[in-house]
XYZ file of C-alpha atoms in Angstrom:
620
model
C 74.443 26.677 113.918
C 71.780 27.114 111.269
C 69.555 24.816 109.217
C 67.652 25.344 105.982
C 64.314 23.577 105.695
C 61.450 23.622 103.210
C 57.798 23.926 104.137
C 54.617 25.209 102.500
C 52.983 27.457 105.126
C 54.691 29.060 108.115
C 52.495 30.321 110.941
C 54.214 32.886 113.150
C 52.520 32.862 116.546
C 50.530 29.989 118.048
C 47.817 31.870 119.887
C 44.127 31.639 119.042
C 44.473 32.986 115.485
C 47.583 30.922 114.782
C 46.121 27.616 115.948
C 42.964 28.130 113.885
C 45.098 29.106 110.883
C 47.080 25.861 111.230
C 43.940 23.737 111.535
C 42.239 25.330 108.542
C 45.313 25.280 106.333
C 45.555 21.541 107.015
C 41.821 21.107 106.431
C 42.024 22.964 103.116
C 44.922 20.823 101.844
C 46.101 17.916 104.072
C 49.146 17.408 101.847
C 50.671 20.755 102.796
C 53.612 20.957 105.164
C 52.680 23.380 107.942
C 55.205 24.837 110.374
C 54.122 26.691 113.519
C 56.572 29.006 115.284
C 55.962 30.385 118.749
C 57.992 32.459 121.189
C 56.547 30.466 124.089
C 54.933 27.013 124.315
C 51.808 26.538 122.228
C 49.747 25.039 125.067
C 49.902 28.271 127.083
C 50.937 31.008 124.661
C 49.040 34.005 123.389
C 46.597 36.529 124.839
C 44.225 33.679 125.774
C 46.973 31.397 127.007
C 44.960 29.856 129.829
C 41.418 29.765 128.513
C 38.505 32.092 127.971
C 35.237 33.091 129.592
C 33.534 34.595 126.516
C 33.707 35.396 122.841
C 33.273 39.139 123.207
C 31.968 39.874 119.714
C 29.773 37.309 117.955
C 26.986 37.444 115.378
C 24.634 34.529 116.054
C 21.061 34.457 114.739
C 18.411 35.118 115.839
C 19.944 37.539 118.332
C 22.408 39.273 116.018
C 23.504 39.198 112.377
C 26.630 40.019 110.337
C 25.075 43.399 109.546
C 24.831 44.118 113.293
C 28.578 43.515 113.570
C 29.168 45.917 110.679
C 26.996 48.547 112.379
C 28.763 48.199 115.717
C 32.294 48.238 114.277
C 31.483 51.173 111.971
C 30.375 53.118 115.036
C 33.310 52.041 117.215
C 35.910 52.757 114.501
C 34.176 56.059 113.704
C 34.026 55.157 110.035
C 37.695 54.159 109.665
C 36.809 50.632 108.589
C 36.601 48.325 105.597
C 33.038 47.118 106.139
C 33.562 44.059 103.943
C 36.050 42.690 106.481
C 33.574 43.183 109.326
C 30.833 41.436 107.351
C 33.112 38.506 106.460
C 33.826 38.129 110.166
C 30.141 38.172 111.060
C 29.316 35.518 108.465
C 31.770 33.001 109.927
C 30.899 33.458 113.628
C 28.629 30.364 113.790
C 31.480 28.256 112.354
C 33.720 29.227 115.263
C 31.164 28.170 117.854
C 30.587 24.777 116.265
C 34.301 24.150 115.748
C 35.242 25.003 119.325
C 32.577 22.605 120.622
C 34.030 19.885 118.422
C 37.685 20.551 119.299
C 36.956 20.691 123.020
C 34.534 17.751 122.849
C 31.760 19.720 124.547
C 28.059 19.250 123.686
C 25.841 22.145 122.736
C 24.790 24.032 125.834
C 27.858 22.997 127.839
C 30.624 25.207 126.402
C 28.250 28.073 125.472
C 24.801 28.866 126.939
C 21.618 28.239 124.957
C 18.083 29.529 125.476
C 14.862 27.546 125.780
C 14.678 27.287 121.984
C 18.196 25.903 121.577
C 19.675 29.156 120.261
C 23.013 30.361 121.588
C 22.239 32.994 124.203
C 24.091 36.287 123.718
C 24.433 39.066 126.296
C 24.446 42.853 125.988
C 27.729 44.718 126.485
C 28.632 46.705 123.359
C 27.550 50.330 122.757
C 24.702 49.090 120.578
C 21.249 47.657 121.133
C 22.072 44.162 119.934
C 23.542 41.405 122.139
C 26.878 40.150 120.826
C 28.763 38.743 123.825
C 28.702 34.945 124.057
C 29.662 33.599 127.518
C 31.972 30.590 127.515
C 33.075 27.998 130.075
C 36.412 27.306 128.460
C 39.315 27.000 130.869
C 40.945 24.218 128.837
C 40.461 25.953 125.467
C 44.101 26.696 124.639
C 45.361 23.247 125.596
C 42.631 21.673 123.459
C 43.600 23.840 120.484
C 47.265 22.901 120.854
C 46.372 19.208 121.016
C 44.328 19.518 117.823
C 47.152 21.296 115.958
C 49.692 18.647 116.958
C 47.259 15.861 116.018
C 46.863 17.434 112.563
C 50.554 16.817 111.939
C 51.826 20.390 112.021
C 55.519 20.844 112.748
C 55.349 22.881 115.968
C 58.498 24.725 117.045
C 58.010 25.968 120.599
C 60.259 28.732 121.954
C 61.342 29.505 118.402
C 60.311 33.057 117.436
C 60.637 34.421 113.919
C 63.250 37.162 113.677
C 63.114 37.953 109.947
C 60.462 37.717 107.239
C 61.959 37.475 103.754
C 60.450 38.483 100.427
C 61.776 37.875 96.934
C 60.426 39.932 94.055
C 57.860 41.414 96.430
C 56.484 37.971 97.410
C 56.915 35.921 100.572
C 59.946 33.634 100.329
C 61.062 32.591 103.792
C 61.247 33.046 107.548
C 64.378 33.055 109.712
C 63.749 31.775 113.247
C 65.811 31.411 116.419
C 65.474 28.865 119.228
C 65.914 30.644 122.557
C 66.861 27.411 124.363
C 69.473 25.952 121.978
C 70.640 29.032 120.090
C 70.061 27.275 116.761
C 68.720 29.127 113.717
C 66.439 27.766 111.023
C 65.614 29.345 107.691
C 62.260 28.072 106.437
C 61.738 28.313 102.692
C 58.004 28.760 102.392
C 55.290 29.647 99.916
C 53.006 31.499 102.350
C 53.123 33.011 105.834
C 50.326 33.530 108.349
C 51.469 36.262 110.729
C 49.537 35.886 113.991
C 52.166 37.161 116.425
C 49.898 39.285 118.626
C 49.850 42.971 119.432
C 52.442 45.508 120.486
C 51.212 45.301 124.056
C 54.532 45.671 125.862
C 55.489 49.213 124.903
C 54.779 51.766 127.594
C 55.971 51.387 131.178
C 53.661 50.696 134.083
C 53.965 52.936 137.132
C 54.975 49.827 139.083
C 58.168 49.693 136.999
C 57.658 46.002 136.233
C 58.632 44.932 132.709
C 56.497 41.802 132.393
C 53.411 42.009 134.605
C 51.026 43.208 131.917
C 47.487 43.032 130.596
C 48.775 41.442 127.384
C 50.862 38.305 126.937
C 54.363 39.411 128.060
C 55.892 38.173 124.803
C 53.846 40.639 122.760
C 56.467 43.319 122.217
C 55.454 44.328 118.679
C 57.609 41.770 116.860
C 54.813 41.033 114.376
C 54.443 44.720 113.538
C 58.209 45.020 113.038
C 58.511 41.827 110.958
C 55.788 43.011 108.596
C 57.106 46.583 108.333
C 60.652 45.483 107.534
C 59.306 43.124 104.862
C 57.374 45.962 103.191
C 53.859 45.504 104.583
C 51.610 48.483 105.274
C 50.343 49.295 108.770
C 47.321 51.427 109.641
C 45.952 53.468 112.543
C 49.188 53.405 114.531
C 48.075 56.681 116.104
C 45.271 54.806 117.891
C 46.673 54.160 121.377
C 45.462 51.139 123.317
C 44.912 52.440 126.832
C 43.142 49.761 128.805
C 41.668 50.063 132.277
C 43.587 47.808 134.669
C 43.585 46.647 138.265
C 45.716 49.048 140.281
C 49.103 47.549 141.218
C 48.335 44.157 139.700
C 48.545 45.224 136.042
C 45.904 42.687 135.126
C 42.652 43.226 133.225
C 39.886 45.060 135.016
C 37.615 42.328 133.619
C 34.652 44.620 133.177
C 33.723 42.407 130.224
C 33.266 39.603 132.745
C 31.633 41.636 135.481
C 29.671 44.335 133.605
C 27.257 41.969 131.810
C 26.582 40.427 135.222
C 25.674 43.753 136.833
C 28.983 45.250 138.023
C 29.913 48.840 137.189
C 32.648 51.429 137.792
C 32.247 54.066 140.501
C 34.262 57.054 141.657
C 35.367 57.644 145.246
C 31.882 58.890 146.202
C 30.222 55.739 144.862
C 28.729 57.451 141.810
C 28.513 55.352 138.627
C 30.804 56.894 136.022
C 30.522 54.877 132.788
C 27.310 54.080 130.933
C 28.692 51.000 129.173
C 31.720 48.829 129.830
C 32.981 48.626 126.262
C 36.450 50.037 125.476
C 35.228 52.748 123.117
C 36.385 56.335 122.769
C 33.638 57.728 124.964
C 34.187 55.376 127.911
C 37.940 55.944 127.985
C 37.449 59.710 127.814
C 35.033 59.559 130.753
C 37.524 57.476 132.758
C 40.271 60.051 132.100
C 37.904 62.852 133.117
C 37.119 61.129 136.399
C 40.777 61.010 137.397
C 41.503 64.519 136.059
C 38.704 65.966 138.208
C 40.161 64.358 141.328
C 37.287 61.907 141.703
C 39.561 58.889 142.001
C 40.201 56.289 143.212
C 37.928 54.380 140.835
C 36.532 50.989 141.788
C 34.716 48.149 140.086
C 31.608 47.735 142.227
C 30.706 44.058 142.620
C 29.553 43.557 146.228
C 25.938 44.560 145.532
C 25.438 41.444 143.399
C 23.974 38.153 144.588
C 26.199 35.589 146.262
C 25.948 33.297 143.228
C 26.952 36.060 140.817
C 29.946 37.046 142.954
C 31.089 33.408 143.035
C 30.777 33.198 139.235
C 32.834 36.356 138.676
C 35.528 35.130 141.073
C 35.607 31.726 139.374
C 36.076 33.312 135.937
C 38.628 35.920 136.974
C 40.708 33.677 139.230
C 40.433 30.614 137.002
C 40.073 31.444 133.319
C 41.909 34.753 133.447
C 44.848 34.489 135.857
C 45.304 32.362 138.940
C 47.571 35.000 140.477
C 44.679 37.437 140.562
C 42.993 35.551 143.386
C 46.311 35.422 145.238
C 46.722 39.182 144.777
C 43.374 39.942 146.417
C 43.906 37.347 149.164
C 47.240 38.881 150.187
C 45.392 42.182 150.661
C 42.667 40.465 152.663
C 40.094 41.482 150.071
C 37.220 39.573 148.499
C 34.554 40.630 146.037
C 32.149 40.942 148.942
C 34.064 44.045 150.030
C 32.916 47.493 148.926
C 36.260 48.495 147.377
C 37.998 45.239 146.563
C 38.937 46.115 142.973
C 40.666 49.457 142.480
C 41.165 50.451 138.847
C 43.807 52.475 137.053
C 44.192 53.637 133.476
C 46.625 53.203 130.578
C 49.450 51.441 132.404
C 51.098 50.821 130.017
C 49.929 52.072 126.617
C 50.245 49.835 123.575
C 49.080 49.217 120.038
C 46.609 46.476 119.113
C 44.143 45.499 116.400
C 41.906 43.015 118.203
C 41.517 45.270 121.249
C 41.835 48.495 119.239
C 42.306 49.655 115.658
C 46.042 49.575 114.960
C 48.249 47.027 113.243
C 48.965 45.512 109.828
C 46.437 46.443 107.169
C 44.527 43.551 105.610
C 41.422 42.835 103.535
C 38.494 40.425 103.992
C 40.806 37.505 103.184
C 43.354 38.619 105.765
C 45.712 39.382 102.857
C 48.261 42.194 103.086
C 49.902 44.178 100.287
C 52.627 41.477 100.160
C 51.502 38.418 98.129
C 51.613 35.330 100.315
C 51.491 37.227 103.638
C 48.284 36.947 105.682
C 47.483 38.343 109.127
C 44.916 37.703 111.853
C 44.332 38.417 115.533
C 45.751 41.284 117.550
C 48.403 42.043 114.925
C 45.669 42.803 112.366
C 44.247 46.303 111.799
C 41.844 45.144 109.090
C 39.302 43.859 111.628
C 39.313 46.203 114.652
C 37.960 45.467 118.131
C 36.879 41.912 117.335
C 38.704 40.268 120.236
C 38.941 36.475 120.474
C 36.060 35.822 118.079
C 37.753 37.876 115.372
C 41.054 36.063 115.952
C 39.325 32.723 115.429
C 37.371 33.773 112.343
C 40.274 35.492 110.609
C 42.520 32.598 111.631
C 40.139 30.287 109.780
C 40.116 32.512 106.727
C 43.860 33.094 106.449
C 44.594 29.395 106.964
C 42.378 28.586 103.992
C 43.722 31.422 101.835
C 47.360 30.655 102.670
C 46.811 27.007 101.748
C 45.277 28.065 98.445
C 48.164 30.453 97.750
C 50.782 27.824 98.610
C 49.147 25.255 96.354
C 49.229 27.634 93.394
C 52.664 29.207 93.738
C 56.151 27.808 93.443
C 58.858 28.043 96.066
C 61.120 31.099 95.773
C 64.821 30.911 96.554
C 66.986 33.871 97.431
C 70.313 34.234 95.635
C 73.253 33.969 98.028
C 71.049 32.533 100.766
C 73.758 30.999 102.943
C 75.977 34.113 103.109
C 72.867 36.162 103.847
C 71.913 33.869 106.749
C 75.418 34.107 108.181
C 75.296 37.918 108.030
C 71.891 37.974 109.731
C 73.124 35.704 112.517
C 76.237 37.809 112.991
C 74.168 41.002 113.339
C 71.592 39.335 115.569
C 74.204 37.873 117.918
C 76.339 41.020 118.201
C 74.972 41.836 121.707
C 75.916 38.344 122.886
C 79.554 38.617 121.823
C 80.299 42.037 123.309
C 82.692 41.870 126.245
C 80.694 44.503 128.119
C 77.880 46.928 127.541
C 74.441 48.075 128.623
C 72.107 45.459 130.169
C 68.969 44.756 128.168
C 66.719 45.506 131.152
C 68.131 49.031 131.432
C 67.633 49.868 127.748
C 64.170 48.287 127.679
C 63.161 50.326 130.725
C 64.496 53.493 129.111
C 62.660 52.920 125.823
C 59.354 52.054 127.447
C 59.529 54.940 129.917
C 60.011 57.406 127.030
C 57.094 55.913 125.081
C 54.803 56.114 128.105
C 55.793 59.677 128.979
C 55.744 61.272 125.537
C 53.070 59.353 123.577
C 50.455 58.732 126.262
C 47.266 60.731 125.576
C 46.343 63.528 125.792
C 48.965 64.189 123.131
C 50.740 67.345 122.064
C 53.031 67.744 119.060
C 56.130 68.744 121.035
C 55.918 65.549 123.102
C 55.343 63.438 119.991
C 58.398 64.959 118.312
C 60.347 64.279 121.488
C 59.223 60.629 121.438
C 60.369 60.261 117.853
C 63.718 61.827 118.772
C 64.144 59.434 121.699
C 63.383 56.338 119.626
C 66.021 57.386 117.115
C 68.557 58.292 119.792
C 68.206 55.031 121.729
C 68.495 53.111 118.466
C 71.667 54.966 117.450
C 73.401 55.318 120.813
C 72.240 52.506 123.080
C 71.586 49.542 120.781
C 75.245 49.422 119.584
C 76.234 49.066 123.258
C 73.619 46.462 124.205
C 75.047 43.443 126.030
C 73.149 40.128 126.144
C 74.218 37.456 128.642
C 72.422 34.404 127.180
C 70.025 33.347 124.408
C 66.953 34.552 126.265
C 68.622 37.922 126.784
C 69.474 37.944 123.084
C 65.761 37.705 122.348
C 65.211 40.672 124.684
C 67.630 42.687 122.547
C 65.536 41.780 119.501
C 62.349 42.825 121.309
C 63.825 46.214 122.181
C 64.363 46.878 118.466
C 60.680 46.121 117.874
C 59.593 48.356 120.747
C 61.607 51.269 119.352
C 60.279 50.778 115.828
C 56.639 50.597 116.917
C 57.126 53.570 119.239
C 58.395 55.565 116.271
C 55.356 54.518 114.222
C 53.000 55.593 117.019
C 54.663 58.997 117.394
C 54.841 59.758 113.673
C 51.294 58.597 112.943
C 50.001 60.671 115.878
C 51.644 63.741 114.344
C 50.411 62.900 110.857
C 46.684 62.690 111.749
C 45.984 66.377 112.302
C 42.837 66.028 114.396
C 41.500 64.199 117.442
C 39.504 60.959 116.976
C 38.390 57.857 118.904
C 38.001 59.766 122.152
C 40.948 59.398 124.484
C 42.853 57.068 122.131
C 43.939 59.842 119.758
C 43.274 63.068 121.628
C 45.528 65.928 120.540
C 45.346 68.920 122.857
C 46.429 71.246 120.054
C 43.611 69.956 117.804
C 40.853 68.817 120.194
C 38.160 68.019 117.637
C 37.465 65.776 114.688
C 38.233 67.192 111.261
C 35.697 66.080 108.596
C 38.570 65.967 106.094
C 39.851 62.941 107.994
C 36.546 61.043 107.948
C 37.013 57.561 106.528
C 40.781 57.975 106.227
C 43.537 55.590 107.256
C 47.011 56.774 108.175
C 49.291 54.291 106.422
C 52.796 53.624 107.729
C 55.260 51.767 105.525
C 58.939 51.479 104.746
C 59.886 53.997 102.085
C 62.112 53.376 99.061
C 65.023 55.083 100.842
C 64.658 52.812 103.861
C 63.063 55.496 106.018
C 59.546 55.499 107.435
C 56.886 56.823 105.053
C 53.376 57.988 106.008
C 50.388 58.705 103.781
C 46.626 58.959 104.013
C 44.267 56.629 102.179
C 40.487 56.491 102.011
C 38.838 53.347 103.334
C 36.711 51.442 100.777
C 33.351 53.069 100.158
C 30.874 51.832 102.795
C 28.276 49.341 101.611
C 26.039 49.895 104.635
C 25.037 53.338 105.913
C 25.382 53.220 109.685
C 26.244 55.741 112.377
C 29.967 56.379 112.041
C 30.710 58.187 115.288
C 30.331 57.803 119.030
C 28.272 60.345 120.946
C 30.911 62.221 122.907
C 32.727 65.525 122.803
C 36.202 66.596 123.798
C 36.373 68.699 126.971
C 37.461 72.314 126.853
C 40.365 72.508 129.274
C 40.753 75.738 131.234
C 42.897 76.043 134.346
C 42.769 79.364 136.202
C 45.415 79.310 138.945
C 45.117 82.957 139.955
C 47.958 85.458 140.258
C 51.605 84.463 140.608
C 54.062 86.303 142.853
C 55.662 89.212 141.015
C 58.851 90.850 142.307
C 59.165 94.612 142.440
C 60.645 95.487 138.995
C 63.121 97.852 140.654
C 64.751 94.943 142.516
C 67.280 93.341 140.156
C 70.359 91.143 140.367
C 73.669 92.510 138.967
C 74.127 92.171 135.190
C 77.434 90.297 135.618
C 79.195 88.088 138.186
C 82.818 89.265 138.797
C 83.155 87.066 141.897
C 82.582 83.811 140.007
C 84.585 85.066 137.022
C 87.592 85.533 139.318
C 87.319 81.883 140.412
C 87.202 80.764 136.788
C 90.295 82.832 135.933
C 92.217 81.326 138.871
C 91.362 77.800 137.679
C 92.394 78.537 134.085
C 88.856 78.367 132.795
C 88.536 81.959 131.729
C 88.731 81.143 128.029
C 85.403 79.904 126.660
C 85.481 76.277 125.540
C 83.108 74.133 123.531
C 81.381 71.561 125.683
C 79.328 68.629 124.520
C 75.650 69.334 125.192
C 74.470 67.699 128.390
C 72.674 64.386 127.939
C 68.980 64.520 128.597
C 68.800 61.210 130.488
C-alpha cells in the first residue's frame, strides 16, 4: 500500500543534525509543514543516540575563535577544504551551546563547564595550540532533542527510512519512504530536503565477523550517500578512508577523546607512549599502523596511572553516555580501569566513509547546499565541513534548517508526470527480494560485500587491490543481488542497505585509484605512490553520476583560501623494505617430466581426452 502526501521540508535522518534542522526550519517559518524520517526511533537514533560527553570541536571566545577553527581544519584536511564553510561553523558555535542549555533546561555551568570568569572552559585535544574541546554532561541530550522536535509540531515518522530522493528539472521534488514495521510506502511531495542520514560507517567487516556491533550507529550503511548520488548530487573525498581506533573485540570507540584530555594515553606492549596527540589525524593513524606493523602490539589505552576521581569520571562517561554495554564487556573480563591493561585497542575494524569524523561525503557549501537546488546536507553525511563531529552536526543542522525553510517558502511544489505508475514500479523493484520463492539470505550477501571492501580497500592501498574491489562490487551487484531473498520487511531494508554498501564501496575504490598520490597519512596511503603530489594540493576528487548512468570522477580545485594557514600535518610516509634473505633453490638439473602420460591415460579412459571449454572457476 502506498500514500501520497504533501509537505514543505523533509528531513531524512533524525540524529543531531536532523533534529536541529527540524527545530530551525520551524523557527524560521512556523507555518511550514515539516516531516522527519528516521530508520530507527528519534529518541535513540543517530551517532549520538544515547547522549554526549563533549562537543569535540568548538570555537568559544576568549579561548578560541572561528579563525582558529579554520586554521585547525585547514591543517587536518591538508588544504582540501572550503575555508568559508569552516568559518561559518565557527561563527555559530556559541549559538549551539546556548540552544542546548535551553532545550535541556540546564543552567549555565551545569551542562558545560565554565571558568572563574563565567566563560565556557575548553580543553586541549586537537593538533593545534588552541583549546577547542568543550566537555558536556549530557546523557539525556538526544531524548531532549526529540521532545523538542515533537513539541514543535513536526510530523515524525519513526522506523520509516527514505529509499528514493526524486528530482524534477534538476530540483528536489519528493521523497519515497518505507515503513519497516507495516510495509507501507509514502511519497512525500516536498519543496526542500535536509539530508542528515549519517555516514557510511557500516561498510568493512570487523575481524569478529559481527555485522552490527560497530563504532557507528548500526543503521549507517551509506544510504544517504547513495540517495544523493542517485539523485545527481556530487560527492567528494571518497578516497579518504575512515579507520578509527577501537576497543579490541568490543568494536566500540576507544574513547581517547574522553580519556586523553584527562591524562590517558596509548602505549605499546612495552609501556612506551606511542602517539603525541589523541586526535584522529593522518599522523596519529600512521603511527598506530606503524606500531602494529613493527610487532609492538598489543596496544593499550593507559588509564590506571590517573587519580581515583579521574578514573571514576572516565568510567561514568564511557559506561553511561557512550554505551552501557561497555561496562558489561569489561566486567565479564574481570577488568576495571584500575588495571594496567584493561583497554586493549585495535585499528580500522571496520573501515568506512564519513564527513563528520573524516573528510568524505556529499559536497556542500557554507549554507549546506549541494549542487541540487533544494537539497541540503549536514552531519556525518556532509563532506563540506570535515572533522567537525557533533558540534559541526549541530551548527550545520541549524544552517540547513533555516536555508531549507527559506527555499521552501520561495519555491512552488513540483509534481512528477506519471507519479502513480512510477511509485508502483519503484515498489515492485524494491520488493522483488521479498517475493522470491528462494534465494540468497541477506546476511550472506552483506557479509560477502563487506568482507571484500575490508580486504581490498583497507589501507595501505595498491592499485591491483582497488581494481579488484571495484570488480567485486560490480560482480555482487550483477550476480548476487538478483538472487537476494528477504524474509520480512526488516530484511527487505537489509537488501536496500546492501545496495548502498556496494555503491559506496565502488566510490571508495574508484576515488582511491583516481587520486594518484598519498595524502592524509594512513587514510589514503597508496604503496605505489607513497608521497604527496603538489599537483593534487587543494584538489577535491568529485564523484557523481554521469550522463550515461555510470560513475564519473573528476578533479576540482577547492575555493581559493581566504586565510593562509599551515595546510599539512608534520609526518612522512615510511619507506618499506623487507629483506627475508635467500629462498631455497633447487638444483637446475633436477626437473620434472615435460608431460604426464600416466594422467593422460586416465583421462582417455574416462572419455575426457578431448579438450572442452569450462566456465572459469568462481573466485569466492
